[in-house]
Amino acid sequence: MVNLADSAFLRACRRQPVDHTPVWYMRQAGRSLPEYLKVREGVPMLTACATPDLIVEITMQPVRRYGVDAAIFFSDIVVPLKAIGVDLDIKPGVGPVIADPIRERAGLEVLRPLEPGDVPYVTEAIQSLVGELGSTPLIGFAGAPFTLASYLIEGGPSKNHDHTKAMMYGEPALWHALMERLTDIVSRHLRVQIDAGASAIQLFDSWVGAVAPDDYREFVLPYTRRIFEAVPDVPRIHFGVGTGELLGVLGEAGADVVGVDWRVPLDEAARRVGPGRALQGNLDPAILLAPWEAVERKALSILEQGRSAEGHVFNLGHGVLPSTDPDQLRRLTDLVHSFR
């Protein structure tokens, strides 16, 4: 029987000794892979996210190609919202678009609790993946309440999160009611993935870097903390973009691993996060478009900085860019695995 607890990825998440630095990549399954483009041809994103055979195939593709230390479940952060009846779509080149943005209390009624029966394709796909992956851990994931709230309030991607902040500051009671409902949905969605066999989870708070530390403590932290408290039985990773000024408070939210984007060196990130947490990151994904010598030089520097952390999972500082040459990621994986 496979003992996943001995995997380098899970050991590093738990700040235990490893024989090599583990590595996986955000968006490792996706637009940079020709095999992904082939199986997704003509298939809308939300359809792919609800088709177990496709989920399994797409999740496995980077594991086969790169030999990474963990797979991440192929899905999208808006899947649980779609599953409970929110009228939304993922438009190519745009992202999630919400038909009826939530800007008053009546809009909350669509956000009913998520039940396992709402996402049977998630359970089926994860159970299949666990069998196929063998000794490779599977990471489940969800979008954090702030980021989901931003999509729901703005109606889609936003540069400045104007309506989101207007509600947060101007209608705090409505804001907290929205965050309460989203926290329950996210917690239940992660629980479904763990119960099906996911070995770790990552909470993506992609847009939370838009808020100041004091506002994070008041309007975001209580909900993030509740989510992590609801899933204590697997390693928990927390990641956001542009969160350099938030790293200290992110470290308080309850995750075992704090993801770091490329803007803060890992040694400085370790100081800001504080003790008792591993770090994940943080190669700038754009560097992969440069010649290999530049990639190698920067990756080795990050690996050295990673020694400052109590545990280090190598990753990018955000997702793989669509124009990335897969051969660069293959070479990078080998380089990370050779580092002692």
mmCIF file of C-alpha atoms in Angstrom:
data_model
loop_
_atom_site.group_PDB
_atom_site.id
_atom_site.type_symbol
_atom_site.label_atom_id
_atom_site.label_comp_id
_atom_site.label_asym_id
_atom_site.label_seq_id
_atom_site.Cartn_x
_atom_site.Cartn_y
_atom_site.Cartn_z
ATOM 1 C CA MET A 1 0.000 0.000 0.000
ATOM 2 C CA VAL A 2 1.266 3.473 -0.962
ATOM 3 C CA ASN A 3 2.276 5.678 1.973
ATOM 4 C CA LEU A 4 1.681 9.191 0.680
ATOM 5 C CA ALA A 5 2.877 10.689 3.951
ATOM 6 C CA ASP A 6 6.421 9.855 2.851
ATOM 7 C CA SER A 7 6.164 11.956 -0.320
ATOM 8 C CA ALA A 8 8.597 14.860 -0.511
ATOM 9 C CA PHE A 9 5.756 17.287 -1.174
ATOM 10 C CA LEU A 10 3.718 16.381 1.910
ATOM 11 C CA ARG A 11 6.830 16.167 4.099
ATOM 12 C CA ALA A 12 7.949 19.645 3.017
ATOM 13 C CA CYS A 13 4.454 21.010 3.694
ATOM 14 C CA ARG A 14 4.744 19.620 7.216
ATOM 15 C CA ARG A 15 8.272 21.057 7.622
ATOM 16 C CA GLN A 16 9.831 17.598 7.798
ATOM 17 C CA PRO A 17 13.200 16.606 6.255
ATOM 18 C CA VAL A 18 13.195 15.770 2.534
ATOM 19 C CA ASP A 19 15.799 14.248 0.236
ATOM 20 C CA HIS A 20 15.031 16.778 -2.511
ATOM 21 C CA THR A 21 13.076 19.999 -2.830
ATOM 22 C CA PRO A 22 9.594 19.090 -4.105
ATOM 23 C CA VAL A 23 8.120 21.010 -7.030
ATOM 24 C CA TRP A 24 4.804 21.520 -8.773
ATOM 25 C CA TYR A 25 3.497 24.453 -10.806
ATOM 26 C CA MET A 26 0.349 26.497 -10.586
ATOM 27 C CA ARG A 27 -1.519 26.054 -13.893
ATOM 28 C CA GLN A 28 0.790 23.155 -14.733
ATOM 29 C CA ALA A 29 -2.219 21.563 -16.447
ATOM 30 C CA GLY A 30 -3.450 23.920 -19.099
ATOM 31 C CA ARG A 31 -2.835 26.153 -22.050
ATOM 32 C CA SER A 32 0.930 25.644 -22.297
ATOM 33 C CA LEU A 33 0.507 21.925 -23.101
ATOM 34 C CA PRO A 34 -0.335 20.782 -26.641
ATOM 35 C CA GLU A 35 -2.040 17.675 -25.257
ATOM 36 C CA TYR A 36 -4.305 19.915 -23.184
ATOM 37 C CA LEU A 37 -5.247 22.052 -26.169
ATOM 38 C CA LYS A 38 -6.087 18.895 -28.093
ATOM 39 C CA VAL A 39 -8.485 17.423 -25.513
ATOM 40 C CA ARG A 40 -10.064 20.824 -24.788
ATOM 41 C CA GLU A 41 -10.728 21.646 -28.444
ATOM 42 C CA GLY A 42 -14.367 22.668 -28.753
ATOM 43 C CA VAL A 43 -15.102 21.936 -25.081
ATOM 44 C CA PRO A 44 -16.183 24.919 -22.920
ATOM 45 C CA MET A 45 -14.250 25.333 -19.682
ATOM 46 C CA LEU A 46 -17.175 24.677 -17.359
ATOM 47 C CA THR A 47 -18.104 21.569 -19.336
ATOM 48 C CA ALA A 48 -14.554 20.261 -18.990
ATOM 49 C CA CYS A 49 -14.668 20.960 -15.239
ATOM 50 C CA ALA A 50 -17.806 18.806 -14.921
ATOM 51 C CA THR A 51 -16.605 15.830 -16.997
ATOM 52 C CA PRO A 52 -14.736 13.287 -14.832
ATOM 53 C CA ASP A 53 -12.791 11.621 -17.663
ATOM 54 C CA LEU A 54 -11.537 14.983 -18.899
ATOM 55 C CA ILE A 55 -10.666 16.146 -15.393
ATOM 56 C CA VAL A 56 -8.591 13.016 -14.835
ATOM 57 C CA GLU A 57 -6.801 13.251 -18.183
ATOM 58 C CA ILE A 58 -5.964 16.940 -17.846
ATOM 59 C CA THR A 59 -4.813 16.580 -14.230
ATOM 60 C CA MET A 60 -2.510 13.709 -15.211
ATOM 61 C CA GLN A 61 -0.922 15.383 -18.251
ATOM 62 C CA PRO A 62 1.746 17.458 -16.425
ATOM 63 C CA VAL A 63 2.502 14.603 -14.038
ATOM 64 C CA ARG A 64 3.346 12.387 -17.006
ATOM 65 C CA ARG A 65 5.278 15.086 -18.855
ATOM 66 C CA TYR A 66 7.238 16.720 -16.036
ATOM 67 C CA GLY A 67 7.407 14.230 -13.178
ATOM 68 C CA VAL A 68 6.302 16.864 -10.663
ATOM 69 C CA ASP A 69 5.908 15.955 -6.989
ATOM 70 C CA ALA A 70 2.197 16.757 -6.833
ATOM 71 C CA ALA A 71 -0.804 16.970 -9.116
ATOM 72 C CA ILE A 72 -3.403 19.696 -8.754
ATOM 73 C CA PHE A 73 -7.034 18.930 -9.432
ATOM 74 C CA PHE A 74 -8.184 20.411 -12.749
ATOM 75 C CA SER A 75 -11.121 22.718 -12.109
ATOM 76 C CA ASP A 76 -11.909 26.416 -11.645
ATOM 77 C CA ILE A 77 -12.617 28.487 -8.556
ATOM 78 C CA VAL A 78 -16.154 29.322 -9.746
ATOM 79 C CA VAL A 79 -17.214 25.664 -10.106
ATOM 80 C CA PRO A 80 -18.940 25.495 -6.682
ATOM 81 C CA LEU A 81 -20.804 28.731 -7.451
ATOM 82 C CA LYS A 82 -22.032 27.315 -10.765
ATOM 83 C CA ALA A 83 -22.996 24.087 -8.984
ATOM 84 C CA ILE A 84 -25.357 25.869 -6.585
ATOM 85 C CA GLY A 85 -27.069 27.806 -9.351
ATOM 86 C CA VAL A 86 -25.205 31.088 -9.797
ATOM 87 C CA ASP A 87 -25.728 32.264 -13.389
ATOM 88 C CA LEU A 88 -22.149 32.569 -14.636
ATOM 89 C CA ASP A 89 -19.884 31.597 -17.496
ATOM 90 C CA ILE A 90 -16.150 31.533 -18.147
ATOM 91 C CA LYS A 91 -15.520 33.546 -21.300
ATOM 92 C CA PRO A 92 -12.271 32.871 -23.214
ATOM 93 C CA GLY A 93 -9.859 35.749 -22.861
ATOM 94 C CA VAL A 94 -11.974 37.360 -20.136
ATOM 95 C CA GLY A 95 -12.558 34.939 -17.256
ATOM 96 C CA PRO A 96 -15.603 34.391 -15.043
ATOM 97 C CA VAL A 97 -18.573 36.622 -15.899
ATOM 98 C CA ILE A 98 -21.554 36.866 -13.530
ATOM 99 C CA ALA A 99 -24.965 37.544 -15.110
ATOM 100 C CA ASP A 100 -26.458 39.238 -12.027
ATOM 101 C CA PRO A 101 -23.795 40.853 -9.805
ATOM 102 C CA ILE A 102 -24.577 40.852 -6.081
ATOM 103 C CA ARG A 103 -24.800 44.419 -4.788
ATOM 104 C CA GLU A 104 -27.723 44.223 -2.379
ATOM 105 C CA ARG A 105 -28.961 41.789 0.260
ATOM 106 C CA ALA A 106 -31.550 40.125 -1.988
ATOM 107 C CA GLY A 107 -28.721 38.861 -4.190
ATOM 108 C CA LEU A 108 -27.437 36.663 -1.373
ATOM 109 C CA GLU A 109 -30.379 34.277 -1.761
ATOM 110 C CA VAL A 110 -28.718 32.481 -4.681
ATOM 111 C CA LEU A 111 -25.813 31.462 -2.410
ATOM 112 C CA ARG A 112 -27.318 28.373 -0.805
ATOM 113 C CA PRO A 113 -25.114 25.795 0.981
ATOM 114 C CA LEU A 114 -23.157 23.417 -1.254
ATOM 115 C CA GLU A 115 -23.958 19.705 -0.909
ATOM 116 C CA PRO A 116 -21.746 16.807 -2.105
ATOM 117 C CA GLY A 117 -24.502 15.863 -4.542
ATOM 118 C CA ASP A 118 -24.061 19.212 -6.291
ATOM 119 C CA VAL A 119 -20.571 18.206 -7.472
ATOM 120 C CA PRO A 120 -20.626 14.422 -8.060
ATOM 121 C CA TYR A 121 -18.102 14.839 -10.874
ATOM 122 C CA VAL A 122 -15.566 16.179 -8.343
ATOM 123 C CA THR A 123 -15.854 13.101 -6.141
ATOM 124 C CA GLU A 124 -15.756 10.702 -9.097
ATOM 125 C CA ALA A 125 -12.736 12.367 -10.699
ATOM 126 C CA ILE A 126 -10.718 12.547 -7.476
ATOM 127 C CA GLN A 127 -11.389 8.921 -6.630
ATOM 128 C CA SER A 128 -10.157 7.932 -10.099
ATOM 129 C CA LEU A 129 -7.134 10.207 -9.851
ATOM 130 C CA VAL A 130 -6.023 8.820 -6.501
ATOM 131 C CA GLY A 131 -5.835 5.377 -8.116
ATOM 132 C CA GLU A 132 -3.897 6.628 -11.145
ATOM 133 C CA LEU A 133 -1.501 8.877 -9.239
ATOM 134 C CA GLY A 134 -0.274 6.195 -6.864
ATOM 135 C CA SER A 135 2.550 7.743 -4.833
ATOM 136 C CA THR A 136 1.975 11.273 -6.211
ATOM 137 C CA PRO A 137 -0.206 13.421 -3.924
ATOM 138 C CA LEU A 138 -3.241 15.239 -5.304
ATOM 139 C CA ILE A 139 -3.893 18.854 -4.312
ATOM 140 C CA GLY A 140 -7.502 19.968 -4.117
ATOM 141 C CA PHE A 141 -8.293 23.657 -4.215
ATOM 142 C CA ALA A 142 -10.848 26.412 -3.953
ATOM 143 C CA GLY A 143 -11.090 30.139 -4.390
ATOM 144 C CA ALA A 144 -11.050 32.147 -1.161
ATOM 145 C CA PRO A 145 -14.119 34.177 -0.144
ATOM 146 C CA PHE A 146 -12.601 37.596 -0.922
ATOM 147 C CA THR A 147 -11.714 36.626 -4.480
ATOM 148 C CA LEU A 148 -15.071 34.938 -5.088
ATOM 149 C CA ALA A 149 -16.843 37.958 -3.591
ATOM 150 C CA SER A 150 -14.961 40.241 -5.958
ATOM 151 C CA TYR A 151 -16.191 38.293 -8.996
ATOM 152 C CA LEU A 152 -19.745 38.196 -7.650
ATOM 153 C CA ILE A 153 -19.858 41.908 -6.826
ATOM 154 C CA GLU A 154 -17.972 43.252 -9.851
ATOM 155 C CA GLY A 155 -19.626 40.878 -12.318
ATOM 156 C CA GLY A 156 -16.263 39.694 -13.610
ATOM 157 C CA PRO A 157 -12.538 40.424 -13.390
ATOM 158 C CA SER A 158 -11.707 43.880 -12.049
ATOM 159 C CA LYS A 159 -8.561 45.964 -11.981
ATOM 160 C CA ASN A 160 -9.418 48.116 -8.973
ATOM 161 C CA HIS A 161 -12.237 46.136 -7.257
ATOM 162 C CA ASP A 162 -14.225 49.374 -6.960
ATOM 163 C CA HIS A 163 -17.639 47.902 -6.162
ATOM 164 C CA THR A 164 -16.076 45.289 -3.885
ATOM 165 C CA LYS A 165 -14.330 47.847 -1.714
ATOM 166 C CA ALA A 166 -17.359 50.135 -1.765
ATOM 167 C CA MET A 167 -19.427 47.339 -0.214
ATOM 168 C CA MET A 168 -16.686 46.335 2.203
ATOM 169 C CA TYR A 169 -16.279 49.859 3.566
ATOM 170 C CA GLY A 170 -19.763 51.266 3.017
ATOM 171 C CA GLU A 171 -22.018 48.295 3.784
ATOM 172 C CA PRO A 172 -20.053 46.142 6.206
ATOM 173 C CA ALA A 173 -23.130 44.188 7.367
ATOM 174 C CA LEU A 174 -23.867 43.109 3.789
ATOM 175 C CA TRP A 175 -20.174 42.350 3.224
ATOM 176 C CA HIS A 176 -19.955 40.101 6.265
ATOM 177 C CA ALA A 177 -23.194 38.318 5.312
ATOM 178 C CA LEU A 178 -21.762 37.617 1.850
ATOM 179 C CA MET A 179 -18.458 36.389 3.294
ATOM 180 C CA GLU A 180 -20.305 34.114 5.748
ATOM 181 C CA ARG A 181 -22.113 32.366 2.921
ATOM 182 C CA LEU A 182 -19.016 32.065 0.756
ATOM 183 C CA THR A 183 -16.991 30.698 3.673
ATOM 184 C CA ASP A 184 -19.521 27.905 4.131
ATOM 185 C CA ILE A 185 -19.536 27.088 0.399
ATOM 186 C CA VAL A 186 -15.729 27.047 0.171
ATOM 187 C CA SER A 187 -15.327 24.941 3.319
ATOM 188 C CA ARG A 188 -17.816 22.372 2.058
ATOM 189 C CA HIS A 189 -16.195 22.278 -1.390
ATOM 190 C CA LEU A 190 -12.777 21.587 0.117
ATOM 191 C CA ARG A 191 -14.307 18.958 2.414
ATOM 192 C CA VAL A 192 -15.766 17.132 -0.611
ATOM 193 C CA GLN A 193 -12.313 17.013 -2.214
ATOM 194 C CA ILE A 194 -10.576 15.790 0.931
ATOM 195 C CA ASP A 195 -13.230 13.150 1.598
ATOM 196 C CA ALA A 196 -12.771 11.892 -1.971
ATOM 197 C CA GLY A 197 -9.009 11.492 -1.472
ATOM 198 C CA ALA A 198 -7.169 14.815 -1.967
ATOM 199 C CA SER A 199 -3.923 14.789 0.070
ATOM 200 C CA ALA A 200 -3.579 18.567 0.451
ATOM 201 C CA ILE A 201 -5.540 21.695 -0.411
ATOM 202 C CA GLN A 202 -4.662 25.139 -1.710
ATOM 203 C CA LEU A 203 -6.805 28.197 -1.095
ATOM 204 C CA PHE A 204 -6.377 30.737 -3.885
ATOM 205 C CA ASP A 205 -7.030 34.332 -2.826
ATOM 206 C CA SER A 206 -5.897 35.760 -6.128
ATOM 207 C CA TRP A 207 -7.124 39.333 -5.614
ATOM 208 C CA VAL A 208 -6.644 39.846 -1.870
ATOM 209 C CA GLY A 209 -3.430 41.775 -2.483
ATOM 210 C CA ALA A 210 -5.755 44.705 -3.245
ATOM 211 C CA VAL A 211 -6.455 45.273 0.470
ATOM 212 C CA ALA A 212 -4.292 46.747 3.225
ATOM 213 C CA PRO A 213 -3.185 44.638 6.208
ATOM 214 C CA ASP A 214 -5.603 46.287 8.664
ATOM 215 C CA ASP A 215 -8.504 45.747 6.263
ATOM 216 C CA TYR A 216 -7.446 42.143 5.754
ATOM 217 C CA ARG A 217 -7.608 41.575 9.497
ATOM 218 C CA GLU A 218 -11.085 43.053 9.771
ATOM 219 C CA PHE A 219 -12.801 41.962 6.571
ATOM 220 C CA VAL A 220 -10.994 38.819 5.373
ATOM 221 C CA LEU A 221 -8.937 37.056 8.034
ATOM 222 C CA PRO A 222 -11.824 35.697 10.158
ATOM 223 C CA TYR A 223 -13.252 33.867 7.155
ATOM 224 C CA THR A 224 -9.949 32.515 5.866
ATOM 225 C CA ARG A 225 -9.176 31.248 9.357
ATOM 226 C CA ARG A 226 -12.538 29.459 9.589
ATOM 227 C CA ILE A 227 -11.918 27.678 6.293
ATOM 228 C CA PHE A 228 -8.540 26.366 7.399
ATOM 229 C CA GLU A 229 -10.003 25.310 10.743
ATOM 230 C CA ALA A 230 -12.610 23.272 8.853
ATOM 231 C CA VAL A 231 -9.976 21.169 7.043
ATOM 232 C CA PRO A 232 -7.276 20.388 9.638
ATOM 233 C CA ASP A 233 -6.544 16.850 8.472
ATOM 234 C CA VAL A 234 -4.392 17.639 5.396
ATOM 235 C CA PRO A 235 -1.636 20.185 4.656
ATOM 236 C CA ARG A 236 -3.160 23.554 3.782
ATOM 237 C CA ILE A 237 -1.562 26.056 1.378
ATOM 238 C CA HIS A 238 -2.605 29.707 1.134
ATOM 239 C CA PHE A 239 -1.708 31.758 -1.948
ATOM 240 C CA GLY A 240 -2.427 35.236 -3.216
ATOM 241 C CA VAL A 241 -0.929 37.634 -5.741
ATOM 242 C CA GLY A 242 0.626 40.934 -4.687
ATOM 243 C CA THR A 243 0.502 39.921 -1.034
ATOM 244 C CA GLY A 244 3.999 40.994 0.026
ATOM 245 C CA GLU A 245 2.592 43.447 2.591
ATOM 246 C CA LEU A 246 0.159 40.784 3.834
ATOM 247 C CA LEU A 247 2.598 37.916 4.391
ATOM 248 C CA GLY A 248 2.672 38.401 8.143
ATOM 249 C CA VAL A 249 -1.094 38.287 8.512
ATOM 250 C CA LEU A 250 -1.383 35.475 5.957
ATOM 251 C CA GLY A 251 0.857 33.506 8.275
ATOM 252 C CA GLU A 252 -1.740 33.989 11.021
ATOM 253 C CA ALA A 253 -4.640 32.616 8.964
ATOM 254 C CA GLY A 254 -3.896 28.986 9.788
ATOM 255 C CA ALA A 255 -2.315 27.518 6.668
ATOM 256 C CA ASP A 256 0.638 25.146 6.943
ATOM 257 C CA VAL A 257 2.252 26.644 3.827
ATOM 258 C CA VAL A 258 2.205 30.259 2.644
ATOM 259 C CA GLY A 259 2.583 30.785 -1.092
ATOM 260 C CA VAL A 260 4.798 33.692 -2.134
ATOM 261 C CA ASP A 261 4.620 35.495 -5.461
ATOM 262 C CA TRP A 262 7.806 36.626 -7.220
ATOM 263 C CA ARG A 263 7.892 40.133 -5.729
ATOM 264 C CA VAL A 264 9.385 39.169 -2.345
ATOM 265 C CA PRO A 265 12.567 37.054 -1.958
ATOM 266 C CA LEU A 266 11.962 33.832 -0.047
ATOM 267 C CA ASP A 267 14.402 34.685 2.728
ATOM 268 C CA GLU A 268 12.562 37.949 3.353
ATOM 269 C CA ALA A 269 9.218 36.147 3.036
ATOM 270 C CA ALA A 270 10.320 33.688 5.726
ATOM 271 C CA ARG A 271 11.035 36.612 8.039
ATOM 272 C CA ARG A 272 7.655 38.230 7.348
ATOM 273 C CA VAL A 273 5.606 35.039 7.662
ATOM 274 C CA GLY A 274 7.330 34.013 10.879
ATOM 275 C CA PRO A 275 8.020 30.583 12.368
ATOM 276 C CA GLY A 276 5.831 27.513 12.114
ATOM 277 C CA ARG A 277 5.043 27.779 8.401
ATOM 278 C CA ALA A 278 6.582 26.360 5.230
ATOM 279 C CA LEU A 279 6.855 28.498 2.096
ATOM 280 C CA GLN A 280 5.916 27.800 -1.508
ATOM 281 C CA GLY A 281 7.321 29.641 -4.517
ATOM 282 C CA ASN A 282 8.439 31.739 -6.156
ATOM 283 C CA LEU A 283 9.966 31.899 -9.661
ATOM 284 C CA ASP A 284 8.542 34.654 -11.856
ATOM 285 C CA PRO A 285 6.641 32.720 -14.574
ATOM 286 C CA ALA A 286 7.804 35.220 -17.204
ATOM 287 C CA ILE A 287 11.421 34.086 -16.705
ATOM 288 C CA LEU A 288 10.467 30.793 -18.363
ATOM 289 C CA LEU A 289 10.202 32.723 -21.640
ATOM 290 C CA ALA A 290 13.898 33.646 -21.400
ATOM 291 C CA PRO A 291 16.858 31.423 -22.406
ATOM 292 C CA TRP A 292 17.527 28.433 -20.126
ATOM 293 C CA GLU A 293 20.645 30.014 -18.607
ATOM 294 C CA ALA A 294 18.514 32.813 -17.129
ATOM 295 C CA VAL A 295 15.975 30.326 -15.799
ATOM 296 C CA GLU A 296 18.671 28.170 -14.213
ATOM 297 C CA ARG A 297 20.418 31.107 -12.559
ATOM 298 C CA LYS A 298 17.229 32.471 -11.002
ATOM 299 C CA ALA A 299 15.902 29.055 -9.958
ATOM 300 C CA LEU A 300 19.140 28.194 -8.148
ATOM 301 C CA SER A 301 19.002 31.526 -6.325
ATOM 302 C CA ILE A 302 15.442 30.768 -5.176
ATOM 303 C CA LEU A 303 16.427 27.289 -4.035
ATOM 304 C CA GLU A 304 19.212 28.787 -1.943
ATOM 305 C CA GLN A 305 16.844 31.365 -0.456
ATOM 306 C CA GLY A 306 14.421 28.544 0.291
ATOM 307 C CA ARG A 307 16.877 27.213 2.866
ATOM 308 C CA SER A 308 15.731 30.108 5.078
ATOM 309 C CA ALA A 309 12.255 28.552 5.331
ATOM 310 C CA GLU A 310 11.340 25.724 7.706
ATOM 311 C CA GLY A 311 10.022 23.865 4.648
ATOM 312 C CA HIS A 312 10.126 24.773 0.951
ATOM 313 C CA VAL A 313 7.973 23.662 -1.973
ATOM 314 C CA PHE A 314 9.336 25.072 -5.230
ATOM 315 C CA ASN A 315 6.724 26.670 -7.470
ATOM 316 C CA LEU A 316 6.166 29.696 -9.642
ATOM 317 C CA GLY A 317 5.069 33.018 -8.210
ATOM 318 C CA HIS A 318 1.847 32.680 -10.218
ATOM 319 C CA GLY A 319 0.519 30.373 -12.946
ATOM 320 C CA VAL A 320 2.341 29.015 -15.992
ATOM 321 C CA LEU A 321 1.950 31.445 -18.898
ATOM 322 C CA PRO A 322 0.226 30.048 -22.038
ATOM 323 C CA SER A 323 3.284 30.701 -24.252
ATOM 324 C CA THR A 324 5.681 28.741 -21.998
ATOM 325 C CA ASP A 325 7.720 26.026 -23.708
ATOM 326 C CA PRO A 326 6.959 22.755 -21.870
ATOM 327 C CA ASP A 327 10.604 21.744 -22.285
ATOM 328 C CA GLN A 328 11.604 24.629 -20.016
ATOM 329 C CA LEU A 329 9.409 23.230 -17.244
ATOM 330 C CA ARG A 330 10.809 19.746 -17.771
ATOM 331 C CA ARG A 331 14.366 21.050 -17.390
ATOM 332 C CA LEU A 332 13.362 23.165 -14.415
ATOM 333 C CA THR A 333 11.783 20.160 -12.674
ATOM 334 C CA ASP A 334 14.965 18.152 -13.170
ATOM 335 C CA LEU A 335 17.061 21.038 -11.850
ATOM 336 C CA VAL A 336 14.957 21.378 -8.696
ATOM 337 C CA HIS A 337 15.067 17.641 -8.089
ATOM 338 C CA SER A 338 18.871 17.691 -8.345
ATOM 339 C CA PHE A 339 19.204 20.377 -5.652
ATOM 340 C CA ARG A 340 20.225 19.086 -2.253
#
